[in-house]
Tab-separated table of C-alpha atoms and ligand atoms in Angstrom:
chain	number	residue	atom	x	y	z
P	1	MET	CA	116.792	93.096	91.086
P	2	LYS	CA	117.333	96.287	92.677
P	3	ILE	CA	114.372	98.739	92.365
P	4	VAL	CA	113.979	102.241	92.879
P	5	MET	CA	110.558	103.980	93.766
P	6	LEU	CA	109.696	107.567	92.250
P	7	GLY	CA	106.616	109.532	93.151
P	8	ALA	CA	105.268	112.115	95.523
P	9	PRO	CA	104.860	112.021	99.068
P	10	GLY	CA	101.795	110.253	99.592
P	11	ALA	CA	102.100	108.343	96.126
P	12	GLY	CA	102.524	104.425	97.690
P	13	LYS	CA	105.625	104.366	97.201
P	14	GLY	CA	106.247	102.446	100.976
P	15	THR	CA	102.551	100.516	101.206
P	16	GLN	CA	104.062	99.231	96.932
P	17	ALA	CA	107.678	98.876	98.140
P	18	LYS	CA	106.360	96.689	101.264
P	19	LYS	CA	103.870	94.207	99.060
P	20	ILE	CA	107.522	94.129	96.442
P	21	ALA	CA	110.043	93.349	98.901
P	22	GLU	CA	107.716	90.461	100.519
P	23	LYS	CA	106.957	88.842	96.770
P	24	TYR	CA	110.076	89.248	95.704
P	25	GLN	CA	112.069	88.433	99.373
P	26	LEU	CA	114.215	91.924	99.216
P	27	PRO	CA	115.001	94.262	101.962
P	28	HIS	CA	112.694	97.367	101.747
P	29	ILE	CA	115.176	100.747	102.502
P	30	SER	CA	112.857	103.679	103.266
P	31	THR	CA	115.102	106.182	103.985
P	32	GLY	CA	112.438	108.269	105.332
P	33	ASP	CA	111.939	105.227	107.734
P	34	ILE	CA	115.295	105.315	108.669
P	35	PHE	CA	115.460	109.362	109.752
P	36	ARG	CA	111.977	108.626	111.736
P	37	ALA	CA	113.859	106.064	113.426
P	38	ASN	CA	116.782	107.738	114.079
P	39	ILE	CA	114.437	111.238	115.884
P	40	LYS	CA	112.605	108.380	118.497
P	41	ASN	CA	116.435	106.614	119.441
P	42	GLY	CA	117.137	110.687	120.146
P	43	THR	CA	120.793	110.008	117.876
P	44	GLU	CA	121.734	113.566	116.161
P	45	LEU	CA	120.986	112.110	112.679
P	46	GLY	CA	117.710	111.777	114.160
P	47	GLN	CA	118.018	115.949	115.946
P	48	LYS	CA	119.210	117.243	112.830
P	49	ALA	CA	116.787	115.379	110.327
P	50	LYS	CA	113.692	116.413	112.281
P	51	THR	CA	114.542	120.512	112.121
P	52	TYR	CA	113.739	119.552	107.602
P	53	MET	CA	111.761	116.933	108.042
P	54	ASP	CA	109.398	119.527	110.510
P	55	GLN	CA	109.372	121.918	108.176
P	56	GLY	CA	108.863	119.693	104.658
P	57	LEU	CA	111.929	120.170	103.099
P	58	LEU	CA	115.070	117.525	102.400
P	59	VAL	CA	117.083	116.104	104.837
P	60	PRO	CA	121.007	118.031	103.191
P	61	ASP	CA	123.044	115.387	100.668
P	62	GLU	CA	125.691	114.681	103.032
P	63	LEU	CA	123.289	113.141	105.663
P	64	VAL	CA	121.706	111.162	103.538
P	65	VAL	CA	124.121	109.778	100.977
P	66	ASP	CA	126.081	107.933	103.073
P	67	LEU	CA	124.048	106.370	104.845
P	68	VAL	CA	122.640	104.770	102.291
P	69	VAL	CA	126.015	103.392	100.450
P	70	ASP	CA	126.893	102.047	103.939
P	71	ARG	CA	123.419	100.334	104.094
P	72	LEU	CA	124.037	98.957	101.008
P	73	LYS	CA	127.306	97.060	102.205
P	74	GLN	CA	125.147	94.652	103.922
P	75	GLU	CA	124.906	91.271	103.351
P	76	ASP	CA	120.944	91.281	102.770
P	77	CYS	CA	121.379	94.093	99.569
P	78	LYS	CA	123.617	91.210	98.253
P	79	ASN	CA	120.314	90.052	96.341
P	80	GLY	CA	119.161	93.133	95.776
P	81	TYR	CA	117.220	95.970	97.077
P	82	ILE	CA	113.610	98.433	97.383
P	83	LEU	CA	114.157	102.191	97.518
P	84	ASP	CA	112.230	104.207	98.771
P	85	GLY	CA	112.682	107.944	99.344
P	86	PHE	CA	116.228	107.340	98.170
P	87	PRO	CA	117.783	109.486	95.490
P	88	ARG	CA	115.591	112.282	95.718
P	89	THR	CA	117.763	114.830	94.844
P	90	ILE	CA	119.776	114.577	91.494
P	91	PRO	CA	123.502	114.492	93.067
P	92	GLN	CA	121.834	111.822	95.072
P	93	ALA	CA	120.927	109.602	92.323
P	94	GLU	CA	124.306	110.559	91.121
P	95	ALA	CA	125.905	109.503	94.128
P	96	LEU	CA	124.154	105.856	94.304
P	97	ASP	CA	125.034	104.882	90.628
P	98	ALA	CA	128.851	105.942	91.881
P	99	ALA	CA	128.855	104.182	94.154
P	100	LEU	CA	127.150	101.360	92.196
P	101	LYS	CA	129.793	101.439	89.347
P	102	ALA	CA	132.449	101.060	91.560
P	103	ILE	CA	131.151	97.727	91.797
P	104	ASP	CA	129.616	97.361	88.651
P	105	GLU	CA	126.559	97.862	89.166
P	106	LYS	CA	123.758	99.202	88.564
P	107	MET	CA	119.661	99.415	88.752
P	108	ASP	CA	117.632	97.795	86.984
P	109	TYR	CA	113.779	99.098	87.904
P	110	ALA	CA	112.964	102.828	88.085
P	111	ILE	CA	108.906	102.761	89.287
P	112	ASN	CA	107.571	105.708	88.786
P	113	VAL	CA	104.199	105.847	90.970
P	114	GLU	CA	101.934	108.349	89.651
P	115	VAL	CA	99.245	109.861	91.507
P	116	PRO	CA	98.316	113.672	90.820
P	117	ASP	CA	98.865	116.647	93.088
P	118	GLU	CA	95.414	117.439	94.282
P	119	ASN	CA	94.980	113.377	95.439
P	120	ILE	CA	97.855	113.594	97.656
P	121	ILE	CA	96.700	116.750	100.212
P	122	ASN	CA	93.519	113.430	101.200
P	123	ARG	CA	96.140	110.400	100.688
P	124	MET	CA	98.110	112.105	103.162
P	125	SER	CA	95.729	113.353	105.761
P	126	GLY	CA	94.789	109.707	106.043
P	127	ARG	CA	97.594	108.570	106.161
P	128	ARG	CA	97.380	106.742	109.500
P	129	ALA	CA	101.486	105.344	110.708
P	130	CYS	CA	101.844	102.843	113.713
P	131	VAL	CA	104.471	104.656	116.676
P	132	SER	CA	106.135	101.267	117.139
P	133	CYS	CA	106.283	99.260	113.765
P	134	GLY	CA	106.207	101.762	111.321
P	135	ALA	CA	102.755	99.748	109.366
P	136	THR	CA	101.033	102.444	107.530
P	137	TYR	CA	97.275	102.566	107.250
P	138	HIS	CA	94.758	105.139	105.823
P	139	LEU	CA	91.386	106.051	107.439
P	140	GLN	CA	89.359	105.463	104.491
P	141	PHE	CA	91.126	104.070	101.579
P	142	ASN	CA	93.079	101.047	104.303
P	143	PRO	CA	91.135	101.566	107.730
P	144	THR	CA	92.579	99.367	110.845
P	145	LYS	CA	89.920	97.168	112.073
P	146	THR	CA	89.630	98.890	115.535
P	147	GLU	CA	90.317	102.387	114.405
P	148	GLY	CA	93.931	103.778	116.260
P	149	VAL	CA	94.895	100.813	116.446
P	150	CYS	CA	97.826	98.707	113.842
P	151	ASP	CA	96.695	95.781	113.608
P	152	ALA	CA	100.482	94.189	113.487
P	153	CYS	CA	100.940	95.152	116.936
P	154	GLY	CA	98.138	96.354	118.685
P	155	SER	CA	100.177	99.786	119.198
P	156	GLU	CA	98.864	102.937	118.797
P	157	LEU	CA	98.619	105.556	115.334
P	158	ILE	CA	98.867	109.013	114.987
P	159	LEU	CA	99.213	111.144	111.432
P	160	ARG	CA	102.946	112.086	111.340
P	161	ASP	CA	103.261	115.634	111.580
P	162	ASP	CA	104.719	116.491	108.117
P	163	ASP	CA	101.938	115.132	106.751
P	164	LYS	CA	99.917	117.974	108.554
P	165	ALA	CA	98.123	120.124	105.077
P	166	GLU	CA	100.737	123.210	105.620
P	167	THR	CA	103.922	120.666	105.737
P	168	VAL	CA	102.076	118.921	102.319
P	169	LYS	CA	101.825	121.447	100.600
P	170	LYS	CA	105.654	122.261	101.202
P	171	ARG	CA	106.722	118.965	100.397
P	172	LEU	CA	104.781	119.009	97.330
P	173	ASP	CA	106.804	121.653	95.441
P	174	VAL	CA	110.364	120.399	97.175
P	175	TYR	CA	109.191	117.412	95.504
P	176	HIS	CA	108.488	119.188	91.847
P	177	ASP	CA	111.372	121.638	92.308
P	178	GLN	CA	113.516	118.482	93.648
P	179	THR	CA	112.638	114.810	92.769
P	180	GLN	CA	110.596	114.863	89.452
P	181	PRO	CA	113.683	115.885	87.450
P	182	LEU	CA	114.951	111.930	88.500
P	183	ILE	CA	111.894	110.708	85.797
P	184	ASP	CA	114.679	112.553	83.432
P	185	TYR	CA	117.228	111.095	84.879
P	186	TYR	CA	116.077	107.035	85.210
P	187	LYS	CA	114.021	107.324	81.840
P	188	ASN	CA	117.498	109.661	80.333
P	189	ALA	CA	118.966	105.624	82.113
P	190	GLY	CA	116.266	102.993	80.250
P	191	ILE	CA	115.306	101.873	83.224
P	192	LEU	CA	111.781	103.830	83.934
P	193	VAL	CA	108.540	102.577	84.439
P	194	ASP	CA	105.272	104.266	85.592
P	195	VAL	CA	101.992	102.915	86.464
P	196	ASP	CA	99.089	104.836	87.697
P	197	GLY	CA	98.510	105.158	91.286
P	198	THR	CA	94.857	106.291	91.272
P	199	VAL	CA	94.058	103.126	91.381
P	200	ASP	CA	93.406	100.654	94.524
P	201	MET	CA	96.643	99.437	95.773
P	202	ASN	CA	96.256	95.431	95.652
P	203	ASP	CA	95.338	96.741	91.555
P	204	VAL	CA	98.782	98.785	91.253
P	205	PHE	CA	100.792	96.254	92.394
P	206	ASN	CA	99.917	93.596	90.459
P	207	ALA	CA	101.146	96.499	87.918
P	208	ILE	CA	104.062	96.158	88.764
P	209	VAL	CA	104.110	91.986	89.157
P	210	GLN	CA	103.262	92.104	85.289
P	211	ILE	CA	106.320	94.459	85.328
P	212	LEU	CA	108.790	92.839	87.457
P	213	GLY	CA	107.230	89.204	87.021
P	214	GLU	CA	106.262	86.607	88.263
M	1	ADP	P1	104.253	107.348	100.370
M	1	ADP	O1	105.991	106.263	101.075
M	1	ADP	O2	104.970	107.740	98.906
M	1	ADP	O3	104.476	108.934	100.811
M	1	ADP	P2	102.006	105.283	101.174
M	1	ADP	O4	102.715	104.654	100.581
M	1	ADP	O5	102.714	105.558	102.637
M	1	ADP	O6	102.926	106.707	100.545
M	1	ADP	O7	101.059	106.325	100.634
M	1	ADP	C1	100.545	106.532	101.275
M	1	ADP	C2	99.304	106.787	102.026
M	1	ADP	O8	98.342	106.512	100.730
M	1	ADP	C3	98.283	106.204	102.580
M	1	ADP	O9	98.135	106.222	104.073
M	1	ADP	C4	98.300	104.728	102.633
M	1	ADP	O10	97.345	103.926	102.572
M	1	ADP	C5	97.349	105.050	101.171
M	1	ADP	N1	97.496	104.559	99.321
M	1	ADP	C6	98.387	104.313	99.261
M	1	ADP	N2	98.383	103.158	98.142
M	1	ADP	C7	97.038	103.737	97.882
M	1	ADP	C8	96.086	103.907	96.497
M	1	ADP	N3	96.549	103.113	95.469
M	1	ADP	N4	94.589	104.189	96.334
M	1	ADP	C9	94.377	104.602	98.171
M	1	ADP	N5	94.708	105.332	99.046
M	1	ADP	C10	96.020	104.437	98.849
M	2	AMP	P1	108.815	109.227	103.663
M	2	AMP	O1	108.922	109.210	104.945
M	2	AMP	O2	109.931	109.315	102.801
M	2	AMP	O3	108.206	110.924	103.346
M	2	AMP	O4	110.260	110.983	104.404
M	2	AMP	C1	110.121	112.008	105.153
M	2	AMP	C2	110.755	112.503	105.584
M	2	AMP	O5	112.226	112.657	105.229
M	2	AMP	C3	111.039	113.759	103.940
M	2	AMP	O6	109.713	114.853	103.722
M	2	AMP	C4	112.540	114.572	104.276
M	2	AMP	O7	112.547	115.811	105.066
M	2	AMP	C5	113.261	113.439	105.132
M	2	AMP	N1	113.703	112.395	103.761
M	2	AMP	C6	113.846	111.349	103.372
M	2	AMP	N2	114.286	110.261	102.363
M	2	AMP	C7	115.094	111.964	101.805
M	2	AMP	C8	115.732	111.796	100.944
M	2	AMP	N3	115.697	110.897	100.089
M	2	AMP	N4	117.484	112.818	100.901
M	2	AMP	C9	116.315	114.047	101.658
M	2	AMP	N5	115.358	113.998	102.357
M	2	AMP	C10	114.484	112.531	102.764
């Protein structure tokens, strides 16, 4: 099963992708996580990506596409995967489709997690990310047992630089301009499914399981 997660920044793509990955035993491939790991490790790719991420802009397609296409060739992807945060532009989606077509494959589902803009600022200002394992929480909607400490690994939690209100506004503009057109792209491909992302995260997941099957 090959799945693309769509939705605004903060809609809950990562939250749901992790749950899907666990239930269906598929690798969760998040381009945002890959860039953040590269930034943490001080790689050249990380340094380049950071200049765009800090401004709320998309990293250029040429820095993203080959990275993902190479990742999909790895052994753990042979039974499928969940793409979270990729594609984010029409050229990225076209490059993905072309790479799949070359090996006679195609995406199965594009799950669009719908959350209106007015909910997004709160979602993102309350998001806390683990500096070490990348787990995400929310101060209000998914709090940790001890404030500021990751439940999974005990490391410190931070507010991502790009989750500060001024950057979130820019990221939403970029989303509407460059990423939202993918909804029609996948609708035309006949694989789009919409889920209401405003309800409790477990209910969002139940709706996704209804679509994907038990
Ligand atoms: P995305 O990957 O789309 O950027 P996340 O999955 O990181 O979004 O979710 C953004 C924030 O909102 C996180 O702090 C997460 O805990 C919280 N969140 C996710 N889904 C829900 C939900 N259904 N209701 C309330 N908060 C949610
Ligand atoms: P995310 O963790 O998915 O919210 O991504 C964080 C940031 O990483 C985005 O705001 C972009 O700057 C960058 N990024 C992640 N995925 C992509 C992508 N597919 N294309 C371009 N930029 C990306």
